[in-house]
Amino acid sequence: MQIRIYTEKFCYLIGISDRNKKQIFKIQYCTIIYFCKRSTVLEAVHFYNNVAKSRSYYAVPINQLTIHIHYWRDLLKQVGRSQKDIPKDWDAFWEFWKQVQDDLQAQPKQNQKPKIYGLGFPYSVASADTYYIFEQILEAYNVQILDSKGQLRLDDPNVRGSIVKSLDWYTKFYQQNYVPPDAVNWLNPDNNRSLLNHAVVMTPNTTLSIPAAVRQNPEIYRHQLGTIPFPNKPNGQPMRYLVTVNAAILFAESENQKTAKEFFRYLIQPSTIGNYIKAAGGRYLPVMTPNWKDPFWTNPADPHISTAAKTLIEGSTRPFYIVQNPAYSLVLKDNVWGKALNRIVVEQISPEQAADQAIAQIKQIFDQ
């Protein structure tokens, strides 16, 4: 299979292999698409073909998302703080939210909202946000689970030690009562719900669904709710963000090939896909360079979309490990990290025990 590469233009050939890994790939569709210069979008659809023993492009990127932090400006104002007071250094950043909770609870009863916690971290196995956020924490601590060839590095004592440290760091907030007790049972919407109900001061989230939920109320959207990036890593370096790319594929043996190709031709026009993503209320972000030129994404009058856009346009990003090795998709599906975190705070096992159990489970998945 050949891929023609142009300046900011890529010719995508759509196909896939069947479950038995027999080669059924055929050239199905080819078009020139203007994509972002950022390599993460392209890496996310650049897969290894176990039959051809080489990598190539197997999907068309549609949109992308990464993690953001949302918080209530009005709760900060209640304790005499504002966004300019939020630190950018790692430790000081997280201590800030703990202090806000302490200050809220120290106020006279009539000014308190009941059960306001500083952080909205999930600790449940049922929530995908748990593994998504924890994967970002592993990135913050520069924990490299796979090498460049997609092989596990879990036998490296430094990797194990960093996993232990990350688990310990994440669970301390729950153990110190800075997270709602029911976070061990949260489902996917529950961190959103907790923030929108003012039960927590802040929460990380994997889309812009929280701002989208209050978009029809200009006062809340523009003045009460805030969106900020992650702080710098513990080593002082800027955060590198994990990105999920939603993509479309056309199976080589699927029916209605002609109709599917016509739909692809329509969908991937910058104006078409741009309007589609905008109609979703900004929950997802563009992958094509022409779409970023639309002021909808960069207008500073929108404090949420412009902040998220700046993260992807100017920041450092990488895809999830599933691009390097598809076996890692089962690590996420089984929520290995969610199980580890949950066992620490519920069953009260040590971070060392939880790390060893997680490592064993990941190795078992990769050995299948």
JSON list of N, CA, C and O in Angstrom, two decimals, residues 55-84:
[
{"chain": "A", "resi": 55, "resn": "ARG", "atom": "N", "xyz": [3.46, -0.51, 9.10]},
{"chain": "A", "resi": 55, "resn": "ARG", "atom": "CA", "xyz": [2.43, 0.43, 9.54]},
{"chain": "A", "resi": 55, "resn": "ARG", "atom": "C", "xyz": [1.91, 1.24, 8.35]},
{"chain": "A", "resi": 55, "resn": "ARG", "atom": "O", "xyz": [2.64, 1.50, 7.39]},
{"chain": "A", "resi": 56, "resn": "SER", "atom": "N", "xyz": [0.65, 1.63, 8.47]},
{"chain": "A", "resi": 56, "resn": "SER", "atom": "CA", "xyz": [0.09, 2.52, 7.47]},
{"chain": "A", "resi": 56, "resn": "SER", "atom": "C", "xyz": [-1.18, 3.16, 8.04]},
{"chain": "A", "resi": 56, "resn": "SER", "atom": "O", "xyz": [-1.57, 2.89, 9.17]},
{"chain": "A", "resi": 57, "resn": "TYR", "atom": "N", "xyz": [-1.84, 4.00, 7.23]},
{"chain": "A", "resi": 57, "resn": "TYR", "atom": "CA", "xyz": [-3.02, 4.71, 7.69]},
{"chain": "A", "resi": 57, "resn": "TYR", "atom": "C", "xyz": [-4.26, 3.90, 7.37]},
{"chain": "A", "resi": 57, "resn": "TYR", "atom": "O", "xyz": [-4.48, 3.48, 6.24]},
{"chain": "A", "resi": 58, "resn": "TYR", "atom": "N", "xyz": [-5.09, 3.70, 8.38]},
{"chain": "A", "resi": 58, "resn": "TYR", "atom": "CA", "xyz": [-6.26, 2.83, 8.25]},
{"chain": "A", "resi": 58, "resn": "TYR", "atom": "C", "xyz": [-7.56, 3.52, 8.63]},
{"chain": "A", "resi": 58, "resn": "TYR", "atom": "O", "xyz": [-8.57, 2.85, 8.82]},
{"chain": "A", "resi": 59, "resn": "ALA", "atom": "N", "xyz": [-7.58, 4.81, 8.78]},
{"chain": "A", "resi": 59, "resn": "ALA", "atom": "CA", "xyz": [-8.81, 5.50, 9.16]},
{"chain": "A", "resi": 59, "resn": "ALA", "atom": "C", "xyz": [-8.69, 6.98, 8.82]},
{"chain": "A", "resi": 59, "resn": "ALA", "atom": "O", "xyz": [-7.59, 7.49, 8.59]},
{"chain": "A", "resi": 60, "resn": "VAL", "atom": "N", "xyz": [-9.82, 7.65, 8.78]},
{"chain": "A", "resi": 60, "resn": "VAL", "atom": "CA", "xyz": [-9.86, 9.09, 8.52]},
{"chain": "A", "resi": 60, "resn": "VAL", "atom": "C", "xyz": [-10.21, 9.81, 9.82]},
{"chain": "A", "resi": 60, "resn": "VAL", "atom": "O", "xyz": [-11.29, 9.61, 10.37]},
{"chain": "A", "resi": 61, "resn": "PRO", "atom": "N", "xyz": [-9.33, 10.63, 10.33]},
{"chain": "A", "resi": 61, "resn": "PRO", "atom": "CA", "xyz": [-9.63, 11.39, 11.56]},
{"chain": "A", "resi": 61, "resn": "PRO", "atom": "C", "xyz": [-10.82, 12.32, 11.35]},
{"chain": "A", "resi": 61, "resn": "PRO", "atom": "O", "xyz": [-10.91, 13.00, 10.34]},
{"chain": "A", "resi": 62, "resn": "ILE", "atom": "N", "xyz": [-11.72, 12.34, 12.34]},
{"chain": "A", "resi": 62, "resn": "ILE", "atom": "CA", "xyz": [-12.91, 13.18, 12.26]},
{"chain": "A", "resi": 62, "resn": "ILE", "atom": "C", "xyz": [-12.84, 14.34, 13.27]},
{"chain": "A", "resi": 62, "resn": "ILE", "atom": "O", "xyz": [-13.07, 15.49, 12.94]},
{"chain": "A", "resi": 63, "resn": "ASN", "atom": "N", "xyz": [-12.53, 14.02, 14.51]},
{"chain": "A", "resi": 63, "resn": "ASN", "atom": "CA", "xyz": [-12.37, 15.04, 15.54]},
{"chain": "A", "resi": 63, "resn": "ASN", "atom": "C", "xyz": [-11.46, 14.51, 16.62]},
{"chain": "A", "resi": 63, "resn": "ASN", "atom": "O", "xyz": [-11.05, 13.34, 16.60]},
{"chain": "A", "resi": 64, "resn": "GLN", "atom": "N", "xyz": [-11.12, 15.35, 17.58]},
{"chain": "A", "resi": 64, "resn": "GLN", "atom": "CA", "xyz": [-10.22, 14.94, 18.65]},
{"chain": "A", "resi": 64, "resn": "GLN", "atom": "C", "xyz": [-10.67, 15.55, 19.97]},
{"chain": "A", "resi": 64, "resn": "GLN", "atom": "O", "xyz": [-11.45, 16.50, 20.01]},
{"chain": "A", "resi": 65, "resn": "LEU", "atom": "N", "xyz": [-10.17, 14.96, 21.04]},
{"chain": "A", "resi": 65, "resn": "LEU", "atom": "CA", "xyz": [-10.49, 15.45, 22.36]},
{"chain": "A", "resi": 65, "resn": "LEU", "atom": "C", "xyz": [-9.31, 15.19, 23.29]},
{"chain": "A", "resi": 65, "resn": "LEU", "atom": "O", "xyz": [-8.51, 14.28, 23.07]},
{"chain": "A", "resi": 66, "resn": "THR", "atom": "N", "xyz": [-9.21, 16.00, 24.31]},
{"chain": "A", "resi": 66, "resn": "THR", "atom": "CA", "xyz": [-8.21, 15.79, 25.34]},
{"chain": "A", "resi": 66, "resn": "THR", "atom": "C", "xyz": [-8.80, 16.25, 26.67]},
{"chain": "A", "resi": 66, "resn": "THR", "atom": "O", "xyz": [-9.96, 16.65, 26.75]},
{"chain": "A", "resi": 67, "resn": "ILE", "atom": "N", "xyz": [-8.00, 16.19, 27.71]},
{"chain": "A", "resi": 67, "resn": "ILE", "atom": "CA", "xyz": [-8.51, 16.44, 29.05]},
{"chain": "A", "resi": 67, "resn": "ILE", "atom": "C", "xyz": [-8.39, 17.92, 29.42]},
{"chain": "A", "resi": 67, "resn": "ILE", "atom": "O", "xyz": [-7.41, 18.57, 29.05]},
{"chain": "A", "resi": 68, "resn": "HIS", "atom": "N", "xyz": [-9.41, 18.42, 30.10]},
{"chain": "A", "resi": 68, "resn": "HIS", "atom": "CA", "xyz": [-9.43, 19.81, 30.55]},
{"chain": "A", "resi": 68, "resn": "HIS", "atom": "C", "xyz": [-9.83, 19.83, 32.02]},
{"chain": "A", "resi": 68, "resn": "HIS", "atom": "O", "xyz": [-10.38, 18.87, 32.55]},
{"chain": "A", "resi": 69, "resn": "ILE", "atom": "N", "xyz": [-9.60, 20.95, 32.67]},
{"chain": "A", "resi": 69, "resn": "ILE", "atom": "CA", "xyz": [-10.01, 21.12, 34.06]},
{"chain": "A", "resi": 69, "resn": "ILE", "atom": "C", "xyz": [-11.04, 22.24, 34.13]},
{"chain": "A", "resi": 69, "resn": "ILE", "atom": "O", "xyz": [-10.82, 23.35, 33.65]},
{"chain": "A", "resi": 70, "resn": "HIS", "atom": "N", "xyz": [-12.20, 21.92, 34.70]},
{"chain": "A", "resi": 70, "resn": "HIS", "atom": "CA", "xyz": [-13.27, 22.88, 34.87]},
{"chain": "A", "resi": 70, "resn": "HIS", "atom": "C", "xyz": [-13.45, 23.18, 36.35]},
{"chain": "A", "resi": 70, "resn": "HIS", "atom": "O", "xyz": [-13.29, 22.30, 37.20]},
{"chain": "A", "resi": 71, "resn": "TYR", "atom": "N", "xyz": [-13.80, 24.41, 36.66]},
{"chain": "A", "resi": 71, "resn": "TYR", "atom": "CA", "xyz": [-13.95, 24.81, 38.06]},
{"chain": "A", "resi": 71, "resn": "TYR", "atom": "C", "xyz": [-14.97, 25.94, 38.16]},
{"chain": "A", "resi": 71, "resn": "TYR", "atom": "O", "xyz": [-15.34, 26.57, 37.16]},
{"chain": "A", "resi": 72, "resn": "TRP", "atom": "N", "xyz": [-15.41, 26.20, 39.39]},
{"chain": "A", "resi": 72, "resn": "TRP", "atom": "CA", "xyz": [-16.37, 27.28, 39.63]},
{"chain": "A", "resi": 72, "resn": "TRP", "atom": "C", "xyz": [-15.65, 28.55, 40.09]},
{"chain": "A", "resi": 72, "resn": "TRP", "atom": "O", "xyz": [-15.05, 28.59, 41.15]},
{"chain": "A", "resi": 73, "resn": "ARG", "atom": "N", "xyz": [-15.76, 29.58, 39.27]},
{"chain": "A", "resi": 73, "resn": "ARG", "atom": "CA", "xyz": [-15.20, 30.88, 39.64]},
{"chain": "A", "resi": 73, "resn": "ARG", "atom": "C", "xyz": [-15.91, 31.46, 40.87]},
{"chain": "A", "resi": 73, "resn": "ARG", "atom": "O", "xyz": [-15.29, 32.10, 41.71]},
{"chain": "A", "resi": 74, "resn": "ASP", "atom": "N", "xyz": [-17.23, 31.21, 40.95]},
{"chain": "A", "resi": 74, "resn": "ASP", "atom": "CA", "xyz": [-17.98, 31.80, 42.05]},
{"chain": "A", "resi": 74, "resn": "ASP", "atom": "C", "xyz": [-17.59, 31.20, 43.40]},
{"chain": "A", "resi": 74, "resn": "ASP", "atom": "O", "xyz": [-17.60, 31.89, 44.43]},
{"chain": "A", "resi": 75, "resn": "LEU", "atom": "N", "xyz": [-17.18, 29.91, 43.41]},
{"chain": "A", "resi": 75, "resn": "LEU", "atom": "CA", "xyz": [-16.73, 29.32, 44.66]},
{"chain": "A", "resi": 75, "resn": "LEU", "atom": "C", "xyz": [-15.36, 29.86, 45.06]},
{"chain": "A", "resi": 75, "resn": "LEU", "atom": "O", "xyz": [-15.08, 30.05, 46.25]},
{"chain": "A", "resi": 76, "resn": "LEU", "atom": "N", "xyz": [-14.50, 30.13, 44.08]},
{"chain": "A", "resi": 76, "resn": "LEU", "atom": "CA", "xyz": [-13.22, 30.77, 44.39]},
{"chain": "A", "resi": 76, "resn": "LEU", "atom": "C", "xyz": [-13.45, 32.18, 44.93]},
{"chain": "A", "resi": 76, "resn": "LEU", "atom": "O", "xyz": [-12.81, 32.59, 45.92]},
{"chain": "A", "resi": 77, "resn": "LYS", "atom": "N", "xyz": [-14.37, 32.89, 44.32]},
{"chain": "A", "resi": 77, "resn": "LYS", "atom": "CA", "xyz": [-14.67, 34.25, 44.77]},
{"chain": "A", "resi": 77, "resn": "LYS", "atom": "C", "xyz": [-15.19, 34.24, 46.20]},
{"chain": "A", "resi": 77, "resn": "LYS", "atom": "O", "xyz": [-14.90, 35.15, 46.99]},
{"chain": "A", "resi": 78, "resn": "GLN", "atom": "N", "xyz": [-15.91, 33.20, 46.55]},
{"chain": "A", "resi": 78, "resn": "GLN", "atom": "CA", "xyz": [-16.48, 33.09, 47.89]},
{"chain": "A", "resi": 78, "resn": "GLN", "atom": "C", "xyz": [-15.40, 33.02, 48.97]},
{"chain": "A", "resi": 78, "resn": "GLN", "atom": "O", "xyz": [-15.63, 33.43, 50.10]},
{"chain": "A", "resi": 79, "resn": "VAL", "atom": "N", "xyz": [-14.20, 32.55, 48.60]},
{"chain": "A", "resi": 79, "resn": "VAL", "atom": "CA", "xyz": [-13.10, 32.49, 49.57]},
{"chain": "A", "resi": 79, "resn": "VAL", "atom": "C", "xyz": [-12.00, 33.48, 49.21]},
{"chain": "A", "resi": 79, "resn": "VAL", "atom": "O", "xyz": [-10.84, 33.32, 49.61]},
{"chain": "A", "resi": 80, "resn": "GLY", "atom": "N", "xyz": [-12.35, 34.51, 48.43]},
{"chain": "A", "resi": 80, "resn": "GLY", "atom": "CA", "xyz": [-11.42, 35.59, 48.15]},
{"chain": "A", "resi": 80, "resn": "GLY", "atom": "C", "xyz": [-10.34, 35.29, 47.15]},
{"chain": "A", "resi": 80, "resn": "GLY", "atom": "O", "xyz": [-9.26, 35.89, 47.19]},
{"chain": "A", "resi": 81, "resn": "ARG", "atom": "N", "xyz": [-10.61, 34.36, 46.20]},
{"chain": "A", "resi": 81, "resn": "ARG", "atom": "CA", "xyz": [-9.61, 34.00, 45.20]},
{"chain": "A", "resi": 81, "resn": "ARG", "atom": "C", "xyz": [-10.21, 34.11, 43.79]},
{"chain": "A", "resi": 81, "resn": "ARG", "atom": "O", "xyz": [-11.41, 34.21, 43.62]},
{"chain": "A", "resi": 82, "resn": "SER", "atom": "N", "xyz": [-9.32, 34.08, 42.80]},
{"chain": "A", "resi": 82, "resn": "SER", "atom": "CA", "xyz": [-9.75, 34.12, 41.41]},
{"chain": "A", "resi": 82, "resn": "SER", "atom": "C", "xyz": [-8.77, 33.28, 40.58]},
{"chain": "A", "resi": 82, "resn": "SER", "atom": "O", "xyz": [-7.80, 32.73, 41.12]},
{"chain": "A", "resi": 83, "resn": "GLN", "atom": "N", "xyz": [-9.01, 33.22, 39.28]},
{"chain": "A", "resi": 83, "resn": "GLN", "atom": "CA", "xyz": [-8.18, 32.38, 38.42]},
{"chain": "A", "resi": 83, "resn": "GLN", "atom": "C", "xyz": [-6.70, 32.79, 38.47]},
{"chain": "A", "resi": 83, "resn": "GLN", "atom": "O", "xyz": [-5.82, 31.95, 38.39]},
{"chain": "A", "resi": 84, "resn": "LYS", "atom": "N", "xyz": [-6.43, 34.07, 38.63]},
{"chain": "A", "resi": 84, "resn": "LYS", "atom": "CA", "xyz": [-5.04, 34.51, 38.66]},
{"chain": "A", "resi": 84, "resn": "LYS", "atom": "C", "xyz": [-4.28, 33.96, 39.86]},
{"chain": "A", "resi": 84, "resn": "LYS", "atom": "O", "xyz": [-3.04, 33.95, 39.87]}
]
